[in-house]
Amino acid sequence: MATANFNMGVCRKGRTAFLPLPAPFPLPKWRGRALMPRLSGDCQGVVSRDTQSRAVVSCCSGVSGRCRRRGAGAMEQCAVLLWGWLLFGCSWGPGLPGVGAAALSAATYELDDAYGLGRQFDGIGAVSGGGATSRLLVNYQEPYRSQILDYLFKPNFGASLHILKVEIGGDGQSTDGTEPSHMHYENDENYFRGYEWWLMKEAKKRNPKIKLIGLPWTFPAWIGKGENWPYDYPDVTAYYIVSWILGAKHYHDLDIDYVGIWNERAFNSKYIKVLRQSLDRLGLRNIGIIAADGDWNVSKEMIVDPYLNDAVEVVGAHYPGTKTVPNALLTKKKLWSSEDYSTFNDEVGAGCWARILNQNYVNGNMTSTIAWNLVASYYEELPFGRCGLMTAQEPWSGHYKVEAPIWITAHTTQFTQPGWSYLQVDGHLEGGGSFVALTDGLGNLTIIIETMTYNHSQCIRPPLPHFTVMPQRATFYLKGSFYMVKTLQVWHSRLDFESGSSNLFQQLHPVKVWKGSFSLDLNVDEVYTLTTLKTGQKCGYPEPPPPQPFPSNYKDDFNIRNPPFSEAPNFADQTGVFEYFINASDPGDHVFTLRQVVVQRPITWASDADQTISLIGNFKWVNMTVTCDIYIEKQRDGGVFVAGRVDNGGIYVRRTKGVFFWVFSDGTYRVTGDLGLPSRCQSHLIFV
């Protein structure tokens, strides 16, 4: 038997031990193939024979590459005598405990750029809006607010997002609340309402290259001119949207990169063309239109209408289940999952996110995936509680939590950038799961692998067809310009659904690539990133303060002359818009107030309540005392209520029940268990 020297990985500690070994020592085999043991723990590394017939064990940590025999020209797998293996306390692995490497299925995959590249990668992002999902974030005190923003946007820190998509507020309920419009009325313009302007600036401050998208869910009433429809007067609607884009630039120095049509509602071809013409006429040709932020149906019209096809830059679908349709491919446009995820941010949510980040491209040719929502910064009992990439819903305590989806995002975002290209590979692993490979065209390569199982990666929608994932060995052959790659950095996550002690975004020792190939043993529910880049980091801050319930004693007199935001802290508008208002005509103690300013029902996206409502505090069944001073502006038919022990908000607010205390302008009052009251009480209501 020829002398063999096997090279597996790079050693962290560099310890080498020599064991006397009879020559020749046999290589164990299974199904006629030599086996390769892996060394785990401190002894994960090199096993070989030297010229003096000793077993050479170089102990190190990390992921090992392939073992190749040198000398006779043939390849042999590594072996070590049982007594030597036990002496050093090493085990076969990695993989399921007790499962030897021989039990793994094995397959090979080629990564080659010699014959061209796949589609261009457009980035990973998240949505603030749809609606009021970042409402509580602005109320955090420093340093916690900046820490949360760093985890979301700062490059090579946390999620390192490439895209921020925000709601163009329209005064209507859009999931968890309402977001104010920049034009409540036709002759009214104010580009400082709400917090989306602030959020976009904070994102740009951390990542100047981040792409910004605006999308309306609702529209103020004046656009429809009496109808609950935004397309009857396309010039008016286009003017409204273009005004928001111009205001972003003029007042906040924000360049909007893309704009949408109407979230998850009907599209109108004429309006899309008018919007494109309006943008071009003002020199905004660089702003791309995304259509239609719903299903793929717009593509059917695009392939028969060249003017519509020219107007649209991105075909965006929501919750596509990683699949596209033939018509979308025929448009030759960028295909995006322009809203996805929407799942509780525990380990299963992280599994959902890991699976679709890869498989939206592998199965559907989608080059961007955008999560709803950015950060769960709204009261958790509202619809879709904790469906953000992280959780920040306690500004009164400063507590927040960096959830698992943040680090799953980092596996892609910290090692790719918009403008990179996917390699032309199938992307399906033979044992289940998927991989994508991307390059910057300058020699850098990033491979992201996921092995999420069916039970641990179900998103809230659509239904997930059953599939099987098993432990497996994957061997990758690097060809073309990647053949000379010698080492790949390795980042690893393992989602644990039993003990809850997941291992998230940990850097392992690099993989050494031997003559253009390396192997990995993949367990289930894992994510690997292998990359030529050395810039990745898992950064963090000291633990934030512990969680605390909403303060049992809370007071706000709204006495602030120059508020940083238009809304009072911790109030979450559910129907209508409540803003700070200086009542200069008041001779007493109520110059500074919170005023409901929308008096016309907007073009709705959800079933807004008939009454205007703002919510504050916990959804708790407790005894409470509420005191407030109220000014009813409509002396004949106005009114107000205060409610407690309520059970619904957001898009379900219309059917909420609780204890409602109503006061009317004529001095009468009433107590009810729901919102069903006569029309004389239509506006200026506060919901606590």
XYZ file of C-alpha atoms in Angstrom:
688
model
C 0.000 0.000 0.000
C 1.453 3.379 -1.004
C 2.146 6.079 1.524
C -0.912 8.308 1.815
C -1.213 11.820 3.090
C -4.754 13.112 3.532
C -5.526 16.803 3.804
C -8.788 17.649 5.571
C -9.520 21.200 6.625
C -7.405 23.750 8.427
C -6.449 23.284 12.076
C -7.262 25.915 14.623
C -5.017 24.668 17.386
C -2.414 22.940 15.236
C -1.961 19.961 17.547
C -0.457 16.880 15.863
C -0.162 13.439 17.454
C 1.678 10.358 16.147
C 0.524 6.804 16.863
C 2.522 3.674 15.947
C 0.516 1.883 13.271
C 1.153 -1.494 11.643
C 1.689 -1.251 7.913
C -0.250 -1.558 5.821
C -3.491 -0.613 7.637
C -6.705 -1.420 5.791
C -9.334 1.138 4.852
C -12.844 0.142 5.998
C -15.355 -0.008 3.166
C -19.105 0.124 2.636
C -20.762 -0.892 -0.659
C -17.296 -1.181 -2.133
C -16.295 2.397 -1.260
C -13.692 3.497 1.238
C -15.126 5.358 4.211
C -14.002 8.695 5.542
C -14.309 9.177 9.305
C -14.830 12.688 10.591
C -13.235 13.848 13.831
C -15.478 15.960 16.021
C -14.891 18.284 18.931
C -11.260 19.260 19.399
C -10.163 16.438 17.098
C -12.028 17.348 13.935
C -9.317 17.393 11.333
C -6.634 15.347 9.604
C -6.095 11.604 9.795
C -3.267 10.192 7.664
C -0.254 7.864 7.529
C 3.245 9.228 7.438
C 6.321 7.533 5.995
C 7.074 5.870 9.355
C 3.721 4.026 9.388
C 2.279 6.179 12.137
C -1.289 7.479 12.282
C -1.061 11.237 12.076
C -3.950 13.033 13.801
C -3.922 16.819 13.529
C -6.591 18.029 15.932
C -8.568 21.073 15.027
C -12.121 22.367 14.815
C -14.135 23.136 11.744
C -15.608 21.608 8.642
C -13.319 19.312 6.720
C -12.808 19.079 3.013
C -12.391 16.006 0.822
C -9.537 13.590 1.494
C -7.405 12.745 -1.507
C -4.587 10.233 -1.713
C -1.275 11.403 -3.024
C 1.388 9.084 -4.396
C -0.196 6.353 -6.469
C -2.490 8.715 -8.390
C -5.660 7.130 -7.005
C -7.977 8.609 -4.406
C -8.478 6.918 -1.054
C -10.696 7.909 1.862
C -9.320 8.493 5.332
C -9.087 5.732 7.932
C -7.870 5.332 11.467
C -7.688 2.281 13.727
C -10.520 1.980 16.221
C -8.194 2.098 19.213
C -6.603 5.288 17.995
C -9.980 6.876 17.286
C -11.304 6.072 20.763
C -8.075 7.178 22.415
C -8.506 10.657 21.022
C -12.214 10.833 21.956
C -13.361 11.547 18.428
C -16.527 10.366 16.690
C -17.962 9.868 13.222
C -19.763 13.021 12.209
C -21.088 15.563 11.873
C -24.581 14.192 11.383
C -27.329 12.706 13.475
C -25.940 11.267 16.735
C -25.018 7.648 16.205
C -25.312 7.845 12.428
C -22.044 6.950 10.754
C -20.824 8.621 7.611
C -21.554 5.395 5.756
C -25.305 5.871 6.306
C -25.383 9.198 4.483
C -26.660 9.530 0.942
C -24.080 11.120 -1.318
C -24.293 13.312 -4.392
C -22.062 15.647 -6.377
C -22.775 19.146 -7.693
C -20.836 21.304 -10.148
C -20.435 25.072 -9.854
C -19.166 26.531 -13.120
C -19.305 30.009 -14.628
C -17.572 29.067 -17.881
C -20.809 28.971 -19.871
C -22.436 32.097 -18.502
C -24.334 33.090 -15.382
C -27.917 32.974 -14.216
C -30.170 35.877 -13.259
C -28.897 38.934 -11.442
C -29.483 38.954 -7.692
C -31.555 41.955 -6.539
C -31.311 41.635 -2.761
C -33.181 40.615 0.380
C -35.477 43.060 2.138
C -38.380 43.646 4.499
C -41.567 45.704 4.714
C -42.392 48.445 7.194
C -46.083 49.007 6.715
C -49.208 47.188 5.827
C -49.727 48.526 8.338
C -48.250 50.381 11.258
C -45.906 47.474 12.001
C -43.040 49.762 13.075
C -45.324 51.950 15.187
C -43.712 51.340 18.596
C -40.113 51.436 17.345
C -39.965 55.217 17.183
C -40.849 55.451 20.888
C -37.776 53.508 22.062
C -35.218 55.497 23.983
C -31.542 55.455 23.095
C -29.376 53.462 22.945
C -31.940 50.713 22.349
C -33.563 52.262 19.311
C -30.251 52.587 17.493
C -29.301 49.056 18.479
C -32.479 47.674 16.897
C -31.824 49.660 13.724
C -28.248 48.347 13.588
C -29.457 44.745 13.773
C -31.750 45.431 10.823
C -29.722 47.612 8.475
C -26.042 47.896 9.392
C -23.882 45.940 6.914
C -21.997 42.930 8.290
C -23.680 43.290 11.654
C -27.042 41.493 11.739
C -29.696 41.118 9.048
C -27.782 43.612 6.856
C -30.854 44.150 4.670
C -30.453 45.236 1.044
C -34.015 46.564 0.604
C -36.500 48.546 2.708
C -40.085 48.672 1.484
C -42.443 51.120 3.191
C -46.118 51.896 3.061
C -47.214 55.092 1.360
C -49.688 55.971 4.089
C -53.274 56.458 2.977
C -55.193 57.080 6.258
C -56.834 53.621 6.199
C -56.490 50.361 8.114
C -53.887 48.179 6.426
C -53.364 45.260 8.879
C -52.283 46.394 12.348
C -53.190 50.050 12.122
C -53.429 53.108 9.914
C -50.539 55.131 8.534
C -51.078 58.819 7.804
C -51.121 60.200 4.281
C -48.873 63.021 3.122
C -52.058 64.496 1.568
C -55.144 64.034 3.717
C -56.910 66.346 1.266
C -56.217 67.625 -2.225
C -54.914 70.995 -1.045
C -52.993 69.548 1.907
C -49.352 68.447 1.787
C -47.196 67.479 4.757
C -44.107 65.308 4.316
C -43.347 64.907 8.011
C -46.327 62.823 9.081
C -45.723 59.346 10.400
C -42.397 57.623 10.886
C -41.605 56.000 7.524
C -39.538 59.037 6.433
C -37.492 58.726 9.609
C -37.077 54.974 9.145
C -35.862 55.318 5.556
C -33.307 57.913 6.649
C -32.073 55.692 9.467
C -31.701 52.800 7.029
C -29.788 54.979 4.557
C -27.595 56.297 7.359
C -26.454 52.743 8.070
C -26.375 51.470 4.498
C -26.234 54.197 1.831
C -26.713 51.516 -0.857
C -30.003 50.204 0.499
C -32.846 50.211 -2.051
C -36.085 52.008 -1.106
C -39.567 51.003 -2.269
C -42.895 52.731 -1.712
C -46.281 50.986 -2.004
C -49.815 52.178 -1.164
C -52.289 49.992 0.721
C -55.016 52.655 1.066
C -55.640 56.100 -0.432
C -57.260 59.253 0.989
C -60.876 59.746 -0.034
C -60.326 62.702 -2.379
C -58.505 60.498 -4.911
C -61.636 58.441 -5.568
C -63.945 61.492 -5.729
C -66.674 59.695 -3.859
C -65.870 56.162 -5.006
C -63.940 53.506 -3.100
C -61.634 53.032 -6.092
C -58.290 54.669 -7.028
C -58.270 54.050 -10.811
C -61.192 56.090 -12.138
C -58.926 59.148 -12.326
C -55.468 57.705 -13.062
C -53.886 61.143 -13.482
C -54.978 62.084 -9.960
C -53.658 58.867 -8.437
C -50.366 59.181 -10.318
C -50.023 62.795 -9.141
C -50.545 61.655 -5.540
C -47.862 58.927 -5.768
C -45.363 61.110 -7.625
C -45.859 63.824 -4.981
C -44.771 61.343 -2.322
C -41.645 60.498 -4.337
C -40.801 64.162 -4.886
C -41.445 64.951 -1.223
C -39.084 62.187 -0.154
C -36.314 63.817 -2.179
C -37.096 67.470 -1.457
C -37.679 67.235 2.300
C -35.589 64.208 3.279
C -33.012 63.776 0.487
C -34.286 60.242 -0.093
C -34.082 58.683 -3.547
C -36.871 56.177 -4.056
C -35.794 53.257 -6.255
C -39.104 51.477 -6.908
C -42.803 52.175 -6.528
C -45.755 49.798 -6.519
C -49.379 50.006 -7.657
C -51.909 48.931 -5.012
C -51.084 46.232 -2.510
C -52.844 42.918 -3.194
C -55.746 44.554 -4.984
C -56.728 44.848 -8.632
C -54.228 46.397 -11.024
C -55.145 48.723 -13.853
C -53.065 48.741 -17.033
C -54.005 52.306 -17.935
C -52.954 53.580 -14.518
C -49.588 51.787 -14.718
C -48.877 53.454 -18.074
C -49.970 56.868 -16.772
C -47.735 56.466 -13.730
C -44.795 55.540 -15.969
C -45.427 58.578 -18.172
C -45.677 60.852 -15.117
C -42.368 59.611 -13.751
C -40.613 59.956 -17.117
C -41.971 63.454 -17.666
C -40.408 64.595 -14.387
C -37.049 63.001 -15.135
C -37.642 60.056 -12.809
C -36.884 57.369 -15.374
C -34.596 55.605 -12.911
C -37.550 54.687 -10.682
C -38.819 51.227 -11.494
C -42.467 50.188 -11.286
C -43.295 46.921 -9.500
C -46.540 45.249 -10.551
C -48.780 44.127 -9.220
C -47.867 43.088 -5.642
C -50.463 40.346 -5.578
C -50.531 37.313 -7.851
C -48.803 36.784 -11.213
C -51.827 37.828 -13.314
C -50.339 41.104 -14.510
C -47.813 39.091 -16.549
C -50.631 37.714 -18.716
C -51.438 41.224 -19.904
C -47.807 42.264 -20.160
C -46.969 39.651 -22.794
C -49.734 40.913 -25.107
C -49.327 44.645 -24.366
C -45.816 45.902 -25.203
C -46.512 49.354 -23.701
C -47.496 47.807 -20.395
C -44.478 45.517 -20.546
C -42.200 48.504 -21.108
C -43.746 50.348 -18.156
C -43.080 47.575 -15.632
C -39.559 46.794 -14.443
C -40.348 44.096 -11.859
C -43.121 41.519 -11.759
C -43.761 41.123 -8.043
C -45.916 38.414 -6.481
C -46.911 37.854 -2.851
C -46.521 34.516 -1.069
C -45.843 32.590 -4.296
C -44.946 29.348 -2.534
C -41.540 29.468 -4.291
C -43.238 28.946 -7.687
C -43.664 31.217 -10.678
C -45.827 30.865 -13.817
C -44.853 30.600 -17.512
C -46.290 34.022 -18.395
C -44.085 35.721 -15.818
C -41.015 34.126 -17.365
C -42.136 35.209 -20.848
C -42.083 38.890 -19.820
C -38.256 38.697 -19.526
C -38.573 40.948 -16.480
C -37.141 40.672 -12.991
C -39.288 38.340 -10.890
C -39.580 39.070 -7.170
C -41.375 37.675 -4.191
C -42.240 41.233 -3.249
C -43.909 40.151 0.003
C -43.336 36.835 1.751
C -42.757 35.119 5.122
C -45.455 36.674 7.395
C -44.802 33.921 9.962
C -44.295 33.866 13.749
C -40.632 34.511 14.387
C -39.723 31.377 16.337
C -37.580 28.524 15.001
C -40.305 27.368 12.593
C -40.524 30.900 11.250
C -36.765 30.882 10.807
C -37.053 27.554 8.963
C -39.725 28.993 6.680
C -37.521 31.990 5.945
C -34.403 29.884 5.280
C -36.284 27.630 2.878
C -37.930 30.364 0.798
C -34.818 32.561 0.613
C -33.171 29.790 -1.411
C -36.109 28.123 -3.075
C -37.767 31.282 -4.389
C -34.886 31.304 -6.843
C -34.313 27.548 -7.171
C -37.983 26.837 -7.951
C -39.263 30.192 -9.176
C -36.401 32.278 -10.643
C -37.204 35.057 -8.152
C -34.186 37.243 -7.529
C -35.467 39.133 -4.488
C -37.479 38.122 -1.435
C -39.013 40.744 0.842
C -40.307 39.810 4.292
C -43.464 41.103 5.881
C -42.605 42.493 8.275
C -39.390 44.262 9.140
C -39.753 44.336 12.915
C -42.662 43.260 15.104
C -43.001 46.650 16.743
C -46.740 46.700 17.369
C -48.880 45.329 20.158
C -48.545 41.546 19.991
C -52.289 40.934 20.376
C -52.958 42.755 17.103
C -53.221 40.543 13.987
C -50.107 38.577 13.037
C -48.336 39.291 16.311
C -44.568 38.750 16.220
C -44.447 38.175 12.460
C -41.347 40.338 12.068
C -37.699 39.438 11.560
C -37.172 40.548 15.175
C -39.346 41.769 18.048
C -39.384 45.266 19.566
C -42.763 45.881 21.175
C -41.871 47.402 24.555
C -40.582 50.961 24.203
C -41.592 51.641 27.817
C -39.100 49.033 29.083
C -36.469 49.115 26.325
C -36.730 45.354 25.896
C -36.312 43.832 22.436
C -35.316 40.418 21.093
C -33.088 39.514 18.166
C -35.006 36.553 16.782
C -33.685 33.626 14.729
C -34.832 35.049 11.335
C -32.302 37.879 11.724
C -29.414 35.409 11.614
C -30.979 33.307 8.879
C -31.118 36.510 6.810
C -27.442 37.160 7.504
C -26.488 33.872 5.823
C -27.382 35.529 2.506
C -27.137 39.281 3.016
C -23.699 39.436 4.623
C -22.096 37.495 1.753
C -23.883 38.824 -1.333
C -24.883 42.189 -2.734
C -27.438 43.335 -5.322
C -25.719 43.125 -8.694
C -24.153 39.734 -8.028
C -25.344 36.892 -10.256
C -26.683 33.431 -9.544
C -24.834 30.522 -11.085
C -26.695 28.307 -13.516
C -27.303 25.271 -11.327
C -30.367 23.187 -10.566
C -30.105 23.916 -6.848
C -32.006 20.895 -5.512
C -30.108 18.629 -3.136
C -30.665 14.934 -3.796
C -31.382 14.254 -0.128
C -33.785 17.202 0.118
C -33.163 20.874 0.685
C -31.535 23.315 -1.702
C -28.527 25.448 -2.460
C -27.809 28.597 -4.420
C -24.430 29.863 -5.588
C -23.690 33.499 -6.431
C -20.711 35.428 -7.714
C -19.716 39.058 -8.086
C -18.001 38.247 -11.392
C -14.657 39.178 -9.863
C -13.761 35.756 -8.498
C -15.809 35.787 -5.307
C -18.190 32.924 -4.670
C -20.916 32.425 -2.054
C -22.879 29.189 -1.596
C -25.938 29.058 0.695
C -27.304 25.624 1.611
C -30.507 24.851 3.531
C -31.901 21.501 4.663
C -35.174 22.588 6.245
C -37.630 19.784 6.937
C -41.357 19.894 6.195
C -42.593 20.180 9.793
C -40.039 22.824 10.668
C -40.353 25.231 7.737
C -44.046 25.807 7.112
C -44.885 29.429 6.410
C -48.275 30.866 7.284
C -49.180 30.663 3.579
C -49.487 29.122 1.077
C -49.965 25.445 2.049
C -46.736 23.491 1.766
C -46.725 20.208 -0.213
C -45.115 17.374 1.703
C -41.439 16.617 1.113
C -38.641 14.679 2.790
C -35.151 15.788 3.819
C -32.505 13.381 5.117
C -28.891 13.577 6.280
C -26.631 13.595 3.267
C -23.134 14.173 1.972
C -22.753 16.840 -0.689
C -19.609 17.099 -2.767
C -19.112 20.297 -4.741
C -16.785 20.601 -7.726
C -15.656 24.151 -8.454
C -14.932 24.792 -12.115
C -14.337 27.732 -14.424
C -12.941 30.744 -12.604
C -13.629 29.065 -9.247
C -11.248 26.166 -9.819
C -8.389 28.068 -8.200
C -10.327 28.760 -4.991
C -8.338 27.187 -2.173
C -10.371 28.045 0.928
C -13.984 28.875 1.771
C -15.132 30.565 4.961
C -17.951 28.666 6.698
C -20.958 30.003 8.631
C -23.450 27.592 10.132
C -26.890 27.577 11.797
C -28.687 24.597 13.284
C -32.309 25.046 14.312
C -33.197 23.046 17.410
C -36.908 22.319 17.852
C -36.615 20.181 20.976
C -34.541 22.055 23.524
C -34.832 25.454 21.866
C -31.057 25.885 22.007
C -30.489 26.639 18.365
C -26.997 27.346 17.122
C -27.320 30.485 14.997
C -24.849 32.029 12.576
C -21.666 30.567 14.003
C -18.401 30.780 12.138
C -16.699 27.422 11.741
C -13.209 26.715 10.540
C -12.704 27.224 6.812
C -13.075 24.440 4.296
C -9.935 23.681 2.345
C -10.726 23.033 -1.315
C -8.535 20.296 -2.795
C -8.139 20.441 -6.571
C -11.452 22.136 -7.001
C -13.655 20.038 -4.710
C -14.848 19.699 -1.137
C -17.479 17.708 0.748
C -19.937 18.512 3.515
C -22.038 16.207 5.673
C -25.412 17.931 5.986
C -27.841 17.212 8.759
C -31.504 18.272 8.672
C -32.675 21.789 9.640
C -29.319 23.404 8.978
C -28.079 26.392 7.008
C -24.538 26.706 5.702
C -22.875 29.617 3.972
C -19.540 28.909 2.269
C -17.869 31.963 0.840
C -14.628 33.486 -0.345
C -15.558 36.672 1.557
C -14.020 37.257 4.979
C -16.240 40.161 6.000
C -19.040 38.358 7.855
C -19.635 39.123 11.513
C -22.103 38.139 14.195
C -22.199 41.358 16.112
C -24.207 42.132 19.185
C -24.929 44.511 22.020
C -25.297 43.885 25.748
C -28.615 42.353 26.737
C -31.420 44.937 26.686
C -33.534 45.520 29.813
C -35.891 42.689 30.813
C -39.488 42.719 29.554
C -42.095 44.637 31.512
C -45.862 44.990 31.031
C -47.312 48.290 29.920
C -47.095 50.721 32.878
C -50.057 50.412 35.217
C -49.939 54.183 35.761
C -49.652 56.049 32.478
C -50.224 59.719 31.686
C -49.799 61.945 28.649
C -50.941 65.562 28.371
C -49.495 65.946 24.832
C -47.735 69.095 26.026
C -44.951 69.277 23.461
C -44.452 72.199 21.134
C -42.195 70.590 18.531
C -42.905 66.853 18.562
C -40.389 64.658 16.698
C -43.269 62.632 15.210
C -46.844 63.494 14.361
C -48.289 60.762 16.615
C -48.214 60.599 20.393
C -46.078 57.807 21.883
C -47.658 54.348 22.172
C -50.971 55.300 20.573
C -51.677 52.921 17.692
C -54.335 54.308 15.340
C -56.785 51.670 14.090
C -59.224 53.810 12.110
C -58.596 57.462 11.322
C -55.438 59.401 12.146
C -54.690 61.047 15.500
C -52.042 63.787 15.410
C -50.526 66.313 17.764
C -52.464 69.580 17.489
C -51.883 72.985 19.024
C -55.268 74.524 19.791
C -54.269 78.175 19.976
C -57.872 79.267 20.599
C -58.072 77.447 23.941
C -57.697 79.878 26.877
C -57.029 77.156 29.455
C -54.930 74.055 29.917
C -55.700 72.349 26.623
C -53.591 74.176 24.077
C -51.702 70.951 23.365
C -53.965 68.103 22.276
C -54.236 64.925 20.248
C -56.693 65.461 17.411
C -58.360 63.077 14.959
C -57.901 64.726 11.567
C -59.543 62.475 8.926
C -63.215 63.311 8.304
C -63.765 61.332 5.086
C -63.660 57.565 4.812
C -60.529 56.642 2.807
C -60.321 54.278 -0.138
C -60.100 51.218 2.049
C -57.920 48.136 1.933
C -59.556 46.354 4.881
C -62.883 46.681 6.693
C -62.268 49.905 8.580
C -64.564 50.582 11.505
C -67.217 53.301 11.197
C -65.727 54.975 14.268
C -62.254 56.469 14.381
C -60.168 54.575 16.904
C -56.740 54.718 18.496
C -55.436 52.021 20.815
C -52.967 52.084 23.681
C -51.790 49.606 26.301
C -52.020 45.893 26.941
C -54.872 43.597 25.973
C -55.470 42.568 29.581
C -58.625 41.887 31.534
C -57.878 44.023 34.579
C -59.656 46.619 36.638
C -58.687 50.090 35.489
C -59.463 53.761 35.875
C -59.291 55.976 32.807
C -59.515 59.752 32.969
C -59.355 62.019 29.921
C -60.453 65.478 28.840
C -62.265 65.573 25.514
C -63.363 68.347 23.184
C -66.175 67.391 20.785
C -65.900 69.635 17.740
C -69.242 68.610 16.181
C -71.716 69.979 18.655
C -74.754 68.279 17.123
C -73.685 64.774 16.254
C -70.217 64.249 17.745
C -69.212 61.850 20.453
C -66.415 59.874 22.004
C -65.835 56.575 23.764
C -63.278 54.967 26.023
C -63.054 51.175 25.996
C -61.270 48.466 27.952
C -60.968 44.671 27.849
C -61.172 44.742 24.073
C -60.497 41.562 22.112
C -59.716 42.683 18.543
C -57.779 45.301 16.647
C -56.208 45.844 13.245
C -58.144 44.436 10.311
C -60.559 42.826 12.811
C -61.277 46.006 14.773
C -64.770 46.344 13.338
C -65.907 43.236 15.224
C -64.180 44.029 18.501
C -65.950 43.464 21.801
C -65.193 44.843 25.227
C -66.563 47.443 27.634
C -67.357 50.692 25.791
C -68.291 53.913 27.600
C -69.815 56.418 25.186
C -70.343 60.155 25.749
C -72.357 62.244 23.271
C -72.402 65.949 22.492
C -75.878 66.384 24.037
C -74.576 65.228 27.417
C -75.974 61.697 27.341
C -73.900 58.544 27.732
C -74.195 54.811 27.167
C -72.307 51.596 28.008
C -72.139 48.782 25.422
C -70.242 45.598 24.708
C -69.285 46.394 21.100
C -69.043 49.169 18.496
C -72.659 48.987 17.346
C -73.973 52.490 18.047
C -76.109 55.039 16.154
C -74.587 57.218 13.463
C -74.503 60.271 15.736
C -71.149 59.013 17.007
C -69.006 58.935 13.882
C -65.682 60.532 14.661
C -63.207 61.833 17.205
C -63.141 58.666 19.283
C -60.346 57.340 21.442
C -59.912 53.629 22.130
C -57.891 52.653 25.197
